[in-house]
Amino acid sequence: MKEKVSLVRCEDYSEENVEDALRESLSLISGIKKFVQRGDKVLLKVNLLMPRKPEAGITTHPAVMKALARMIKERGAEVMIGDSSMWMTNKALKLCGVEEVARELGVKAVNLDTFRPRKVKIKGGKVLKEVYIPSLALDVDVLVSVPKLKAHELTSLTGAVKNLLGLIPGRLKTEVHKTAPDPESFSEALLDIYSVVKPSFAVMDGVISVEGSAGVGGTRKVGVILASDNLLALDTVAGAIIGYKPEDLPVNRMAKKRGLKGVSLKEIEVLGEEISEVAEPRFRKPSRLIRLLGSFPALNPFFTNDYKPVLNRKKCIKCEICIEHCPVGAIKADDEGYPEFDYDKCIQCFCCREGCQAGAIELQESLLAKMISRVMAG
Ligand code: SF4
Ligand code: SF4
């Protein structure tokens, strides 16, 4: 039997449009009744990367959280909405609109970092042998992944599977980057997490997306909402909409080796719109070189530091957040308080760039890297 993914158009974040799209999306995959029963405790694991307003496009939009929470509440279930951000989760809950939604609907906004983490062994883990997961995420009856569709340097897109990284408490997330610095091993780490934390279903906010390198390339309307109980299949369809073949996605390549389903369009039934009807070919993908290097790890040593984070001093506000969160301690403050990069230590995870609220960290491609990118692009 094929994996089912619903694909529904949603032109904007007006409450009415989002609710209509979400109801249709869920009804196409057998309806909310299949997943949520009266009295269930349900956690919506949204993507609150960091404290930013919804208009920035990097976090799950509150209109999507609200419509989904309302539908689940109508089933007589208890709803919680939350995440563990890269930093300042409480501020993110407020700025990203979770607290307001929670107040309006009478549901709970939860900071996952405030729940006791529990160690979970990963039997057969390829990269991670154990992870710490907040007890709440393990104890709820229904866990729902509610990602934001975005470009991502390591995984090409941030989707339903990548959203699970946010379950790792606080700074432990950066340890995953440290252990798995390249696209292939990072994808294996995500699949290791997915092997022990299985959301019942996922709903993706693909209305307004963020494109380009490190997810800071600007917003792009894609205009869709997707849902599925197979997170890999959902990401495969989302990838196809923004121009990726299934095998372009490193998570899919690794998942295929594990024999997991949902990593090829042949094994997926798309319900609702056709992919071709909503495809967004103008979507700007992250750096091609980094993705290509991920496909050929043996080449990486030859290109180390050919693609690196650099500081734009004019934009930097010296908040030191990048210094605190670099997983390998490759950034320190210089005499004037500006971050300084140690490229011998840098593992090019671009967490610093992704998390800089001032947009002060840019990517610098060396001449050699530019030439190779062009040659590889044919
Ligand atoms: S680069 Fe960004 S995160 Fe780092 S200190 Fe400057 S403003 Fe803060
Ligand atoms: S300097 Fe930036 S890109 Fe390099 S390892 Fe640290 S966070 Fe990652």
mmCIF file of C-alpha atoms and ligand atoms in Angstrom:
data_model
loop_
_atom_site.group_PDB
_atom_site.id
_atom_site.type_symbol
_atom_site.label_atom_id
_atom_site.label_comp_id
_atom_site.label_asym_id
_atom_site.label_seq_id
_atom_site.Cartn_x
_atom_site.Cartn_y
_atom_site.Cartn_z
ATOM 1 C CA MET A 1 0.000 0.000 0.000
ATOM 2 C CA LYS A 2 1.208 3.495 -0.846
ATOM 3 C CA GLU A 3 2.063 6.138 1.758
ATOM 4 C CA LYS A 4 -0.540 8.911 1.722
ATOM 5 C CA VAL A 5 0.320 12.612 1.714
ATOM 6 C CA SER A 6 -2.335 15.297 1.384
ATOM 7 C CA LEU A 7 -1.474 18.462 -0.496
ATOM 8 C CA VAL A 8 -3.839 21.423 -0.297
ATOM 9 C CA ARG A 9 -3.478 24.971 -1.529
ATOM 10 C CA CYS A 10 -3.504 27.765 1.038
ATOM 11 C CA GLU A 11 -3.007 31.233 -0.389
ATOM 12 C CA ASP A 12 -2.325 33.150 2.817
ATOM 13 C CA TYR A 13 -2.480 33.048 6.608
ATOM 14 C CA SER A 14 -6.026 34.338 6.993
ATOM 15 C CA GLU A 15 -7.669 32.228 9.692
ATOM 16 C CA GLU A 16 -10.448 31.147 7.374
ATOM 17 C CA ASN A 17 -8.153 29.976 4.570
ATOM 18 C CA VAL A 18 -5.790 28.138 6.899
ATOM 19 C CA GLU A 19 -8.607 26.393 8.716
ATOM 20 C CA ASP A 20 -10.289 25.323 5.457
ATOM 21 C CA ALA A 21 -6.996 24.026 4.044
ATOM 22 C CA LEU A 22 -6.108 22.213 7.240
ATOM 23 C CA ARG A 23 -9.493 20.527 7.587
ATOM 24 C CA GLU A 24 -9.343 19.379 3.974
ATOM 25 C CA SER A 25 -5.756 18.254 4.350
ATOM 26 C CA LEU A 26 -6.531 16.096 7.372
ATOM 27 C CA SER A 27 -9.763 14.734 5.948
ATOM 28 C CA LEU A 28 -7.796 13.491 2.913
ATOM 29 C CA ILE A 29 -5.637 11.335 5.193
ATOM 30 C CA SER A 30 -8.660 9.811 6.980
ATOM 31 C CA GLY A 31 -9.473 12.733 9.284
ATOM 32 C CA ILE A 32 -8.407 13.866 12.728
ATOM 33 C CA LYS A 33 -10.548 11.100 14.285
ATOM 34 C CA LYS A 34 -8.013 8.554 13.120
ATOM 35 C CA PHE A 35 -5.281 10.162 15.217
ATOM 36 C CA VAL A 36 -6.883 11.876 18.225
ATOM 37 C CA GLN A 37 -9.400 10.483 20.713
ATOM 38 C CA ARG A 38 -11.363 12.153 23.514
ATOM 39 C CA GLY A 39 -9.196 12.687 26.592
ATOM 40 C CA ASP A 40 -5.877 12.328 24.738
ATOM 41 C CA LYS A 41 -2.969 14.564 25.717
ATOM 42 C CA VAL A 42 -1.650 16.001 22.462
ATOM 43 C CA LEU A 43 1.615 17.885 21.931
ATOM 44 C CA LEU A 44 1.988 20.014 18.806
ATOM 45 C CA LYS A 45 5.743 20.158 18.288
ATOM 46 C CA VAL A 46 5.991 23.338 16.258
ATOM 47 C CA ASN A 47 9.163 24.873 14.803
ATOM 48 C CA LEU A 48 10.255 27.823 16.957
ATOM 49 C CA LEU A 49 13.849 28.022 15.797
ATOM 50 C CA MET A 50 14.360 31.252 17.712
ATOM 51 C CA PRO A 51 12.405 34.294 18.855
ATOM 52 C CA ARG A 52 11.237 35.911 15.624
ATOM 53 C CA LYS A 53 7.909 37.341 14.549
ATOM 54 C CA PRO A 54 5.786 35.111 12.283
ATOM 55 C CA GLU A 55 6.343 37.473 9.319
ATOM 56 C CA ALA A 56 10.011 36.436 9.225
ATOM 57 C CA GLY A 57 8.797 33.091 7.904
ATOM 58 C CA ILE A 58 11.227 30.943 9.890
ATOM 59 C CA THR A 59 8.797 29.567 12.474
ATOM 60 C CA THR A 60 5.511 27.687 12.196
ATOM 61 C CA HIS A 61 2.853 30.337 11.652
ATOM 62 C CA PRO A 62 0.412 30.851 14.556
ATOM 63 C CA ALA A 63 -2.568 30.584 12.183
ATOM 64 C CA VAL A 64 -1.551 26.982 11.443
ATOM 65 C CA MET A 65 -1.027 26.164 15.132
ATOM 66 C CA LYS A 66 -4.357 27.746 15.970
ATOM 67 C CA ALA A 67 -6.405 25.908 13.351
ATOM 68 C CA LEU A 68 -4.815 22.581 14.260
ATOM 69 C CA ALA A 69 -5.160 23.127 18.013
ATOM 70 C CA ARG A 70 -8.811 24.070 17.556
ATOM 71 C CA MET A 71 -9.561 20.901 15.570
ATOM 72 C CA ILE A 72 -7.871 18.741 18.175
ATOM 73 C CA LYS A 73 -9.621 20.507 21.019
ATOM 74 C CA GLU A 74 -12.962 19.895 19.311
ATOM 75 C CA ARG A 75 -12.185 16.180 19.662
ATOM 76 C CA GLY A 76 -12.177 16.618 23.439
ATOM 77 C CA ALA A 77 -8.401 16.308 23.737
ATOM 78 C CA GLU A 78 -5.975 18.359 25.824
ATOM 79 C CA VAL A 79 -3.675 20.404 23.590
ATOM 80 C CA MET A 80 -0.163 21.667 24.276
ATOM 81 C CA ILE A 81 1.916 23.668 21.793
ATOM 82 C CA GLY A 82 5.651 23.979 22.221
ATOM 83 C CA ASP A 83 9.268 23.524 21.264
ATOM 84 C CA SER A 84 12.808 23.912 22.554
ATOM 85 C CA SER A 85 14.334 26.765 20.555
ATOM 86 C CA MET A 86 18.008 27.227 19.784
ATOM 87 C CA TRP A 87 17.868 29.795 22.548
ATOM 88 C CA MET A 88 15.375 31.826 24.603
ATOM 89 C CA THR A 89 12.437 29.447 24.229
ATOM 90 C CA ASN A 90 10.216 31.519 26.543
ATOM 91 C CA LYS A 91 10.785 34.570 24.394
ATOM 92 C CA ALA A 92 10.126 32.496 21.264
ATOM 93 C CA LEU A 93 6.813 31.250 22.681
ATOM 94 C CA LYS A 94 5.775 34.852 23.052
ATOM 95 C CA LEU A 95 7.200 36.405 19.878
ATOM 96 C CA CYS A 96 6.256 33.539 17.549
ATOM 97 C CA GLY A 97 2.620 33.811 18.610
ATOM 98 C CA VAL A 98 2.250 30.577 20.601
ATOM 99 C CA GLU A 99 1.240 32.274 23.847
ATOM 100 C CA GLU A 100 -1.459 34.294 22.121
ATOM 101 C CA VAL A 101 -2.913 31.217 20.411
ATOM 102 C CA ALA A 102 -2.826 29.331 23.710
ATOM 103 C CA ARG A 103 -4.607 32.169 25.502
ATOM 104 C CA GLU A 104 -7.296 32.494 22.844
ATOM 105 C CA LEU A 105 -8.058 28.775 22.699
ATOM 106 C CA GLY A 106 -7.513 27.895 26.353
ATOM 107 C CA VAL A 107 -4.693 25.452 25.550
ATOM 108 C CA LYS A 108 -1.133 25.340 26.946
ATOM 109 C CA ALA A 109 2.029 26.921 25.546
ATOM 110 C CA VAL A 110 4.926 24.746 26.709
ATOM 111 C CA ASN A 111 8.661 25.313 26.895
ATOM 112 C CA LEU A 112 10.027 21.807 26.321
ATOM 113 C CA ASP A 113 13.246 22.735 28.123
ATOM 114 C CA THR A 114 11.307 22.909 31.388
ATOM 115 C CA PHE A 115 10.386 19.214 31.319
ATOM 116 C CA ARG A 116 12.794 16.670 32.755
ATOM 117 C CA PRO A 117 14.779 15.117 29.908
ATOM 118 C CA ARG A 118 14.763 11.328 29.793
ATOM 119 C CA LYS A 119 17.550 9.265 28.288
ATOM 120 C CA VAL A 120 16.356 7.073 25.424
ATOM 121 C CA LYS A 121 18.630 4.337 24.070
ATOM 122 C CA ILE A 122 18.684 4.071 20.282
ATOM 123 C CA LYS A 123 18.997 0.434 19.365
ATOM 124 C CA GLY A 124 20.877 0.180 16.094
ATOM 125 C CA GLY A 125 21.480 3.956 15.979
ATOM 126 C CA LYS A 126 23.865 4.764 13.134
ATOM 127 C CA VAL A 127 25.219 7.996 14.651
ATOM 128 C CA LEU A 128 23.440 8.457 17.977
ATOM 129 C CA LYS A 129 23.336 5.622 20.491
ATOM 130 C CA GLU A 130 21.132 7.534 22.914
ATOM 131 C CA VAL A 131 19.296 10.855 23.093
ATOM 132 C CA TYR A 132 17.684 12.967 25.773
ATOM 133 C CA ILE A 133 14.047 13.797 25.062
ATOM 134 C CA PRO A 134 11.761 15.946 27.269
ATOM 135 C CA SER A 135 9.531 13.639 29.297
ATOM 136 C CA LEU A 136 6.431 15.453 28.037
ATOM 137 C CA ALA A 137 7.133 14.469 24.422
ATOM 138 C CA LEU A 138 7.499 10.832 25.466
ATOM 139 C CA ASP A 139 4.480 10.753 27.767
ATOM 140 C CA VAL A 140 1.787 12.393 25.621
ATOM 141 C CA ASP A 141 -0.742 10.175 23.850
ATOM 142 C CA VAL A 142 -0.272 11.960 20.545
ATOM 143 C CA LEU A 143 2.794 13.813 19.294
ATOM 144 C CA VAL A 144 2.347 15.904 16.144
ATOM 145 C CA SER A 145 5.224 17.349 14.117
ATOM 146 C CA VAL A 146 4.197 20.766 12.791
ATOM 147 C CA PRO A 147 7.177 21.956 10.740
ATOM 148 C CA LYS A 148 7.754 25.023 8.641
ATOM 149 C CA LEU A 149 8.916 24.368 5.097
ATOM 150 C CA LYS A 150 12.336 26.027 4.743
ATOM 151 C CA ALA A 151 15.610 25.635 2.913
ATOM 152 C CA HIS A 152 18.418 24.132 4.973
ATOM 153 C CA GLU A 153 22.128 23.845 4.219
ATOM 154 C CA LEU A 154 22.666 20.343 5.573
ATOM 155 C CA THR A 155 19.367 18.635 4.825
ATOM 156 C CA SER A 156 18.329 20.763 1.798
ATOM 157 C CA LEU A 157 14.961 21.349 3.434
ATOM 158 C CA THR A 158 13.676 21.619 6.963
ATOM 159 C CA GLY A 159 10.643 19.397 7.171
ATOM 160 C CA ALA A 160 8.752 17.032 9.403
ATOM 161 C CA VAL A 161 11.758 14.828 10.222
ATOM 162 C CA LYS A 162 14.232 17.675 10.793
ATOM 163 C CA ASN A 163 11.649 19.318 13.083
ATOM 164 C CA LEU A 164 12.280 16.479 15.552
ATOM 165 C CA LEU A 165 15.745 17.875 16.314
ATOM 166 C CA GLY A 166 13.940 20.530 18.356
ATOM 167 C CA LEU A 167 12.963 17.815 20.824
ATOM 168 C CA ILE A 168 16.582 17.587 21.942
ATOM 169 C CA PRO A 169 16.820 19.880 24.964
ATOM 170 C CA GLY A 170 18.601 23.240 24.758
ATOM 171 C CA ARG A 171 22.279 23.170 23.953
ATOM 172 C CA LEU A 172 22.339 19.394 23.502
ATOM 173 C CA LYS A 173 21.099 20.136 19.986
ATOM 174 C CA THR A 174 24.474 21.608 19.146
ATOM 175 C CA GLU A 175 26.106 18.351 20.298
ATOM 176 C CA VAL A 176 24.223 16.587 17.504
ATOM 177 C CA HIS A 177 25.741 19.024 14.997
ATOM 178 C CA LYS A 178 29.150 18.397 16.511
ATOM 179 C CA THR A 179 28.773 14.618 16.317
ATOM 180 C CA ALA A 180 27.273 14.750 12.825
ATOM 181 C CA PRO A 181 28.767 17.729 10.955
ATOM 182 C CA ASP A 182 28.085 16.731 7.327
ATOM 183 C CA PRO A 183 24.739 16.249 5.534
ATOM 184 C CA GLU A 184 24.949 12.458 5.484
ATOM 185 C CA SER A 185 25.802 11.895 9.144
ATOM 186 C CA PHE A 186 23.439 14.664 10.247
ATOM 187 C CA SER A 187 20.640 12.958 8.314
ATOM 188 C CA GLU A 188 21.511 9.645 9.959
ATOM 189 C CA ALA A 189 21.295 11.397 13.336
ATOM 190 C CA LEU A 190 17.827 12.712 12.472
ATOM 191 C CA LEU A 191 16.736 9.223 11.446
ATOM 192 C CA ASP A 192 18.156 7.849 14.693
ATOM 193 C CA ILE A 193 15.925 10.308 16.570
ATOM 194 C CA TYR A 194 12.955 9.432 14.339
ATOM 195 C CA SER A 195 13.493 5.754 15.145
ATOM 196 C CA VAL A 196 12.679 6.369 18.819
ATOM 197 C CA VAL A 197 10.261 9.317 18.630
ATOM 198 C CA LYS A 198 7.391 8.628 16.277
ATOM 199 C CA PRO A 199 4.856 11.425 15.863
ATOM 200 C CA SER A 200 1.374 10.130 15.023
ATOM 201 C CA PHE A 201 1.205 12.514 12.093
ATOM 202 C CA ALA A 202 2.645 15.728 10.725
ATOM 203 C CA VAL A 203 1.160 18.915 9.322
ATOM 204 C CA MET A 204 3.486 21.186 7.373
ATOM 205 C CA ASP A 205 3.158 24.951 7.117
ATOM 206 C CA GLY A 206 4.260 25.508 3.529
ATOM 207 C CA VAL A 207 2.353 28.723 2.947
ATOM 208 C CA ILE A 208 5.262 31.158 3.187
ATOM 209 C CA SER A 209 8.685 29.569 3.151
ATOM 210 C CA VAL A 210 12.262 30.750 3.600
ATOM 211 C CA GLU A 211 14.614 30.008 0.723
ATOM 212 C CA GLY A 212 18.349 30.257 0.058
ATOM 213 C CA SER A 213 21.431 29.551 2.121
ATOM 214 C CA ALA A 214 21.161 28.881 5.855
ATOM 215 C CA GLY A 215 17.462 29.605 5.676
ATOM 216 C CA VAL A 216 18.008 33.340 5.566
ATOM 217 C CA GLY A 217 17.627 33.971 1.859
ATOM 218 C CA GLY A 218 14.273 35.727 2.071
ATOM 219 C CA THR A 219 10.694 34.542 2.036
ATOM 220 C CA ARG A 220 8.969 32.773 -0.827
ATOM 221 C CA LYS A 221 5.278 32.010 -1.111
ATOM 222 C CA VAL A 222 4.727 28.327 -1.801
ATOM 223 C CA GLY A 223 1.062 28.375 -0.770
ATOM 224 C CA VAL A 224 0.476 24.846 0.505
ATOM 225 C CA ILE A 225 -0.380 22.810 3.575
ATOM 226 C CA LEU A 226 0.577 19.145 3.684
ATOM 227 C CA ALA A 227 -0.271 16.326 6.075
ATOM 228 C CA SER A 228 0.737 12.699 6.452
ATOM 229 C CA ASP A 229 1.332 10.008 9.026
ATOM 230 C CA ASN A 230 4.613 9.199 7.266
ATOM 231 C CA LEU A 231 7.014 12.070 7.943
ATOM 232 C CA LEU A 232 9.497 10.944 5.298
ATOM 233 C CA ALA A 233 6.782 10.810 2.646
ATOM 234 C CA LEU A 234 5.590 14.282 3.604
ATOM 235 C CA ASP A 235 9.120 15.679 3.247
ATOM 236 C CA THR A 236 9.572 13.884 -0.079
ATOM 237 C CA VAL A 237 6.482 15.619 -1.480
ATOM 238 C CA ALA A 238 7.469 18.988 0.020
ATOM 239 C CA GLY A 239 10.907 18.582 -1.562
ATOM 240 C CA ALA A 240 9.374 17.823 -4.954
ATOM 241 C CA ILE A 241 7.308 21.018 -4.753
ATOM 242 C CA ILE A 242 10.423 23.157 -4.319
ATOM 243 C CA GLY A 243 12.396 21.305 -6.976
ATOM 244 C CA TYR A 244 14.185 18.421 -5.273
ATOM 245 C CA LYS A 245 14.195 14.879 -6.574
ATOM 246 C CA PRO A 246 13.714 12.446 -3.665
ATOM 247 C CA GLU A 247 17.341 11.298 -3.928
ATOM 248 C CA ASP A 248 18.551 14.924 -3.661
ATOM 249 C CA LEU A 249 17.499 14.910 -0.018
ATOM 250 C CA PRO A 250 20.219 13.383 2.173
ATOM 251 C CA VAL A 251 17.647 12.180 4.718
ATOM 252 C CA ASN A 252 15.952 10.226 1.920
ATOM 253 C CA ARG A 253 19.206 8.677 0.740
ATOM 254 C CA MET A 254 20.023 7.492 4.242
ATOM 255 C CA ALA A 255 16.438 6.358 4.884
ATOM 256 C CA LYS A 256 16.463 4.330 1.671
ATOM 257 C CA LYS A 257 19.542 2.457 2.882
ATOM 258 C CA ARG A 258 17.605 1.650 6.050
ATOM 259 C CA GLY A 259 14.721 0.295 3.982
ATOM 260 C CA LEU A 260 12.282 2.957 5.211
ATOM 261 C CA LYS A 261 9.158 3.791 3.238
ATOM 262 C CA GLY A 262 8.190 7.155 1.783
ATOM 263 C CA VAL A 263 11.479 8.113 0.135
ATOM 264 C CA SER A 264 10.388 7.672 -3.467
ATOM 265 C CA LEU A 265 7.465 9.335 -5.245
ATOM 266 C CA LYS A 266 6.483 5.941 -6.682
ATOM 267 C CA GLU A 267 5.541 4.707 -3.229
ATOM 268 C CA ILE A 268 3.527 7.823 -2.336
ATOM 269 C CA GLU A 269 -0.078 8.650 -3.170
ATOM 270 C CA VAL A 270 -0.529 12.418 -3.240
ATOM 271 C CA LEU A 271 -4.107 13.368 -2.348
ATOM 272 C CA GLY A 272 -5.574 16.741 -3.268
ATOM 273 C CA GLU A 273 -3.489 18.871 -5.614
ATOM 274 C CA GLU A 274 -0.985 17.425 -8.074
ATOM 275 C CA ILE A 275 2.630 18.292 -7.224
ATOM 276 C CA SER A 276 3.015 19.852 -10.691
ATOM 277 C CA GLU A 277 0.073 22.191 -10.028
ATOM 278 C CA VAL A 278 1.664 23.765 -6.956
ATOM 279 C CA ALA A 279 5.368 23.369 -7.799
ATOM 280 C CA GLU A 280 7.480 26.457 -7.131
ATOM 281 C CA PRO A 281 10.482 26.237 -9.491
ATOM 282 C CA ARG A 282 11.721 29.701 -8.476
ATOM 283 C CA PHE A 283 12.507 28.479 -4.955
ATOM 284 C CA ARG A 284 16.172 29.263 -4.278
ATOM 285 C CA LYS A 285 18.006 26.271 -2.863
ATOM 286 C CA PRO A 286 20.865 26.409 -0.362
ATOM 287 C CA SER A 287 24.475 26.300 -1.522
ATOM 288 C CA ARG A 288 24.930 23.624 -4.153
ATOM 289 C CA LEU A 289 28.552 23.076 -3.188
ATOM 290 C CA ILE A 290 27.767 22.162 0.394
ATOM 291 C CA ARG A 291 25.127 19.706 -0.755
ATOM 292 C CA LEU A 292 27.469 18.193 -3.314
ATOM 293 C CA LEU A 293 30.230 17.853 -0.766
ATOM 294 C CA GLY A 294 27.730 16.063 1.416
ATOM 295 C CA SER A 295 27.300 13.515 -1.351
ATOM 296 C CA PHE A 296 31.055 12.981 -1.571
ATOM 297 C CA PRO A 297 32.397 13.158 1.999
ATOM 298 C CA ALA A 298 35.833 12.005 0.806
ATOM 299 C CA LEU A 299 36.204 15.355 -0.997
ATOM 300 C CA ASN A 300 35.492 17.444 2.085
ATOM 301 C CA PRO A 301 39.083 17.778 3.336
ATOM 302 C CA PHE A 302 40.080 19.380 0.027
ATOM 303 C CA PHE A 303 37.518 22.129 0.426
ATOM 304 C CA THR A 304 37.669 22.834 4.135
ATOM 305 C CA ASN A 305 37.179 26.544 4.747
ATOM 306 C CA ASP A 306 36.253 27.206 1.124
ATOM 307 C CA TYR A 307 32.764 28.020 2.304
ATOM 308 C CA LYS A 308 32.683 29.774 5.624
ATOM 309 C CA PRO A 309 30.776 32.144 7.904
ATOM 310 C CA VAL A 310 32.078 35.712 7.954
ATOM 311 C CA LEU A 311 30.990 38.686 10.019
ATOM 312 C CA ASN A 312 29.358 41.818 8.682
ATOM 313 C CA ARG A 313 30.456 44.237 11.416
ATOM 314 C CA LYS A 314 28.002 46.900 10.341
ATOM 315 C CA LYS A 315 25.083 44.650 11.242
ATOM 316 C CA CYS A 316 26.509 42.937 14.343
ATOM 317 C CA ILE A 317 25.013 44.067 17.658
ATOM 318 C CA LYS A 318 27.587 42.121 19.740
ATOM 319 C CA CYS A 319 24.909 40.022 21.455
ATOM 320 C CA GLU A 320 27.338 37.052 21.633
ATOM 321 C CA ILE A 321 24.566 34.557 20.938
ATOM 322 C CA CYS A 322 26.636 33.008 18.146
ATOM 323 C CA ILE A 323 29.580 32.638 20.544
ATOM 324 C CA GLU A 324 27.433 30.874 23.123
ATOM 325 C CA HIS A 325 25.892 28.473 20.657
ATOM 326 C CA CYS A 326 28.672 27.447 18.307
ATOM 327 C CA PRO A 327 28.764 23.668 18.907
ATOM 328 C CA VAL A 328 32.560 23.458 18.676
ATOM 329 C CA GLY A 329 33.592 26.725 20.334
ATOM 330 C CA ALA A 330 34.900 28.141 17.068
ATOM 331 C CA ILE A 331 33.826 31.722 17.824
ATOM 332 C CA LYS A 332 35.222 34.079 20.433
ATOM 333 C CA ALA A 333 34.911 37.803 21.011
ATOM 334 C CA ASP A 334 37.758 39.986 19.767
ATOM 335 C CA ASP A 335 39.095 42.982 21.694
ATOM 336 C CA GLU A 336 36.179 45.115 20.517
ATOM 337 C CA GLY A 337 33.560 42.486 21.372
ATOM 338 C CA TYR A 338 32.920 41.355 17.802
ATOM 339 C CA PRO A 339 32.794 37.613 17.108
ATOM 340 C CA GLU A 340 35.923 36.154 15.581
ATOM 341 C CA PHE A 341 35.876 32.782 13.797
ATOM 342 C CA ASP A 342 38.460 30.041 14.204
ATOM 343 C CA TYR A 343 38.206 28.326 10.828
ATOM 344 C CA ASP A 344 40.422 25.443 11.928
ATOM 345 C CA LYS A 345 37.735 24.485 14.436
ATOM 346 C CA CYS A 346 34.649 25.450 12.380
ATOM 347 C CA ILE A 347 32.620 22.468 11.146
ATOM 348 C CA GLN A 348 30.507 24.628 8.793
ATOM 349 C CA CYS A 349 27.202 23.761 10.414
ATOM 350 C CA PHE A 350 26.049 27.407 9.982
ATOM 351 C CA CYS A 351 24.110 27.354 13.262
ATOM 352 C CA CYS A 352 25.665 30.771 13.942
ATOM 353 C CA ARG A 353 24.283 32.226 10.727
ATOM 354 C CA GLU A 354 20.896 30.602 11.140
ATOM 355 C CA GLY A 355 20.581 31.970 14.658
ATOM 356 C CA CYS A 356 21.921 35.504 14.219
ATOM 357 C CA GLN A 357 18.929 37.762 14.648
ATOM 358 C CA ALA A 358 20.781 40.718 13.160
ATOM 359 C CA GLY A 359 21.617 38.902 9.916
ATOM 360 C CA ALA A 360 25.259 39.783 10.564
ATOM 361 C CA ILE A 361 26.832 36.471 9.557
ATOM 362 C CA GLU A 362 27.306 35.989 5.855
ATOM 363 C CA LEU A 363 28.612 33.113 3.785
ATOM 364 C CA GLN A 364 31.876 33.554 1.992
ATOM 365 C CA GLU A 365 32.665 31.280 -0.907
ATOM 366 C CA SER A 366 36.305 31.123 -1.963
ATOM 367 C CA LEU A 367 37.278 31.557 -5.597
ATOM 368 C CA LEU A 368 38.103 27.842 -5.762
ATOM 369 C CA ALA A 369 34.698 26.917 -4.363
ATOM 370 C CA LYS A 370 32.944 29.203 -6.849
ATOM 371 C CA MET A 371 34.836 27.642 -9.754
ATOM 372 C CA ILE A 372 34.060 24.117 -8.592
ATOM 373 C CA SER A 373 30.393 24.975 -8.080
ATOM 374 C CA ARG A 374 30.211 26.177 -11.664
ATOM 375 C CA VAL A 375 31.994 23.130 -13.063
ATOM 376 C CA MET A 376 29.780 20.779 -11.054
ATOM 377 C CA ALA A 377 26.694 22.673 -12.168
ATOM 378 C CA GLY A 378 27.765 21.854 -15.720
HETATM 379 S S1 SF4 B 1 27.103 37.985 14.694
HETATM 380 FE FE1 SF4 B 1 24.929 38.019 15.206
HETATM 381 S S2 SF4 B 1 24.699 36.530 16.880
HETATM 382 FE FE2 SF4 B 1 26.896 37.011 16.700
HETATM 383 S S3 SF4 B 1 27.277 38.686 18.135
HETATM 384 FE FE3 SF4 B 1 26.852 39.627 16.154
HETATM 385 S S4 SF4 B 1 24.652 40.021 16.166
HETATM 386 FE FE4 SF4 B 1 25.037 38.551 17.828
HETATM 387 S S1 SF4 B 2 31.488 29.070 13.531
HETATM 388 FE FE1 SF4 B 2 29.337 28.892 12.880
HETATM 389 S S2 SF4 B 2 29.440 27.475 11.151
HETATM 390 FE FE2 SF4 B 2 31.366 27.255 12.263
HETATM 391 S S3 SF4 B 2 30.998 25.572 13.688
HETATM 392 FE FE3 SF4 B 2 30.539 27.466 14.781
HETATM 393 S S4 SF4 B 2 28.321 27.738 14.515
HETATM 394 FE FE4 SF4 B 2 28.976 26.230 12.986
#
